[in-house]
Each structure stands twice: as C-alpha cells, then as structure tokens.
CSV table of C-alpha atoms in Angstrom, one decimal:
chain,number,residue,atom,x,y,z
A,1,UNK,CA,146.9,112.0,148.8
A,2,UNK,CA,148.6,114.0,147.1
A,3,UNK,CA,147.9,113.9,143.3
A,4,UNK,CA,145.0,114.9,144.1
A,5,UNK,CA,145.9,117.6,146.3
A,6,UNK,CA,147.1,118.9,142.9
A,7,UNK,CA,144.7,117.8,140.9
A,8,UNK,CA,142.3,120.0,143.6
A,9,UNK,CA,144.5,123.4,143.7
A,10,UNK,CA,144.2,122.8,139.9
A,11,UNK,CA,140.7,122.8,139.7
A,12,UNK,CA,141.1,125.3,142.5
A,13,UNK,CA,143.0,128.0,139.7
A,14,UNK,CA,139.7,127.3,136.8
A,15,UNK,CA,137.5,128.1,138.6
A,16,UNK,CA,138.9,131.9,140.4
A,17,UNK,CA,139.7,132.2,136.9
A,18,UNK,CA,136.6,131.5,135.5
A,19,UNK,CA,134.2,131.8,138.3
A,20,UNK,CA,131.2,130.6,135.8
A,21,UNK,CA,133.3,127.2,134.1
A,22,UNK,CA,130.8,124.4,135.3
A,23,UNK,CA,133.4,121.4,134.9
A,24,UNK,CA,135.4,123.2,136.7
A,25,UNK,CA,133.5,123.2,139.4
A,26,UNK,CA,132.1,119.5,138.3
A,27,UNK,CA,135.4,118.2,138.4
A,28,UNK,CA,136.3,121.2,142.0
A,29,UNK,CA,133.3,119.3,143.7
A,30,UNK,CA,134.7,115.3,142.6
A,31,UNK,CA,138.1,115.9,144.3
A,32,UNK,CA,137.0,118.3,147.2
A,33,UNK,CA,134.1,114.4,148.3
A,34,UNK,CA,137.0,112.1,147.2
A,35,UNK,CA,138.6,113.9,149.7
A,36,UNK,CA,137.0,114.4,152.5
A,37,UNK,CA,135.2,118.1,152.3
A,38,UNK,CA,131.9,117.0,151.4
A,39,UNK,CA,130.5,120.2,152.3
A,40,UNK,CA,132.7,122.0,150.6
A,41,UNK,CA,131.5,119.5,146.8
A,42,UNK,CA,128.0,120.1,147.5
A,43,UNK,CA,128.8,124.0,148.2
A,44,UNK,CA,130.6,123.8,144.0
A,45,UNK,CA,127.4,122.2,142.7
A,46,UNK,CA,124.8,124.3,144.5
A,47,UNK,CA,127.1,127.3,142.1
A,48,UNK,CA,127.5,125.2,139.5
A,49,UNK,CA,123.8,124.2,139.6
A,50,UNK,CA,122.8,128.3,139.9
A,51,UNK,CA,125.2,129.0,137.1
A,52,UNK,CA,123.5,126.0,134.7
A,53,UNK,CA,119.9,124.1,136.2
A,54,UNK,CA,119.5,121.9,133.5
A,55,UNK,CA,122.3,119.8,133.6
A,56,UNK,CA,121.6,116.4,135.4
A,57,UNK,CA,125.1,114.9,135.5
A,58,UNK,CA,125.7,118.1,138.1
A,59,UNK,CA,122.4,116.8,140.1
A,60,UNK,CA,123.1,113.1,139.5
A,61,UNK,CA,126.6,114.1,141.8
A,62,UNK,CA,125.2,116.7,144.1
A,63,UNK,CA,123.3,113.6,144.9
A,64,UNK,CA,126.0,111.2,146.0
A,65,UNK,CA,127.6,114.0,148.1
A,66,UNK,CA,124.2,114.2,149.9
A,67,UNK,CA,124.1,110.7,149.8
A,68,UNK,CA,127.5,110.3,151.6
A,69,UNK,CA,126.2,112.8,153.6
A,70,UNK,CA,123.8,110.9,155.0
A,71,UNK,CA,120.3,113.0,153.5
A,72,UNK,CA,118.1,111.2,151.5
A,73,UNK,CA,116.2,113.2,151.5
A,74,UNK,CA,117.8,115.4,149.1
A,75,UNK,CA,120.5,112.9,147.4
A,76,UNK,CA,117.2,110.9,146.3
A,77,UNK,CA,115.7,114.2,145.0
A,78,UNK,CA,118.7,115.6,143.6
A,79,UNK,CA,118.9,111.7,141.8
A,80,UNK,CA,115.1,111.7,141.0
A,81,UNK,CA,115.7,115.0,138.6
A,82,UNK,CA,118.5,113.9,136.9
A,83,UNK,CA,116.7,110.9,135.9
A,84,UNK,CA,113.3,113.4,134.9
A,85,UNK,CA,116.0,115.3,132.5
A,86,UNK,CA,117.4,112.5,130.9
A,87,UNK,CA,113.9,110.9,130.1
A,88,UNK,CA,113.2,114.1,128.6
C-alpha cells in the first residue's frame, strides 16, 4: 500500500528528528505492524514504553502486536498492565 509506505517514511523522519517522541514511535509501530513488520513494531513500542512507562495506550498496542506474533502470554501481560493503569 503506497499511502501506508509513505506514512511509514514520514514517521521514520519524525522519529529521527525527535527520538523521544512516543507519539511518532506509536504511530510508526502501527504502520510497521500493518505492513507486516511485527518485530519492528514491537521494538518501537518497547522503546516508547522505556521512555514513558505509564502510558496504557503503549501497553495495549504492544499487546496487540505480541498477539499477532503468536505470543499470547506477553500479550495478556500487556493487556493486564494497560487495564490496571486505566483503572487507577
């Protein structure tokens, strides 16, 4: 998908220009996952969580990626973490 590939290029530039921007990393992880780069998506989310470990959105997305990678235990752990954060 050309538009998705273009979006990924834009997110790559944003992350390069602003390496601590978790929104750019989050969006890039979604684009990577949609393009089939689950490992890259997971890596972006790991990095974003290292920067902002209190954002449940990041854990929820990493859970989705882990599930897509057939790693259900990791997915459930992240979904649980996201739920706990959202209820506190």
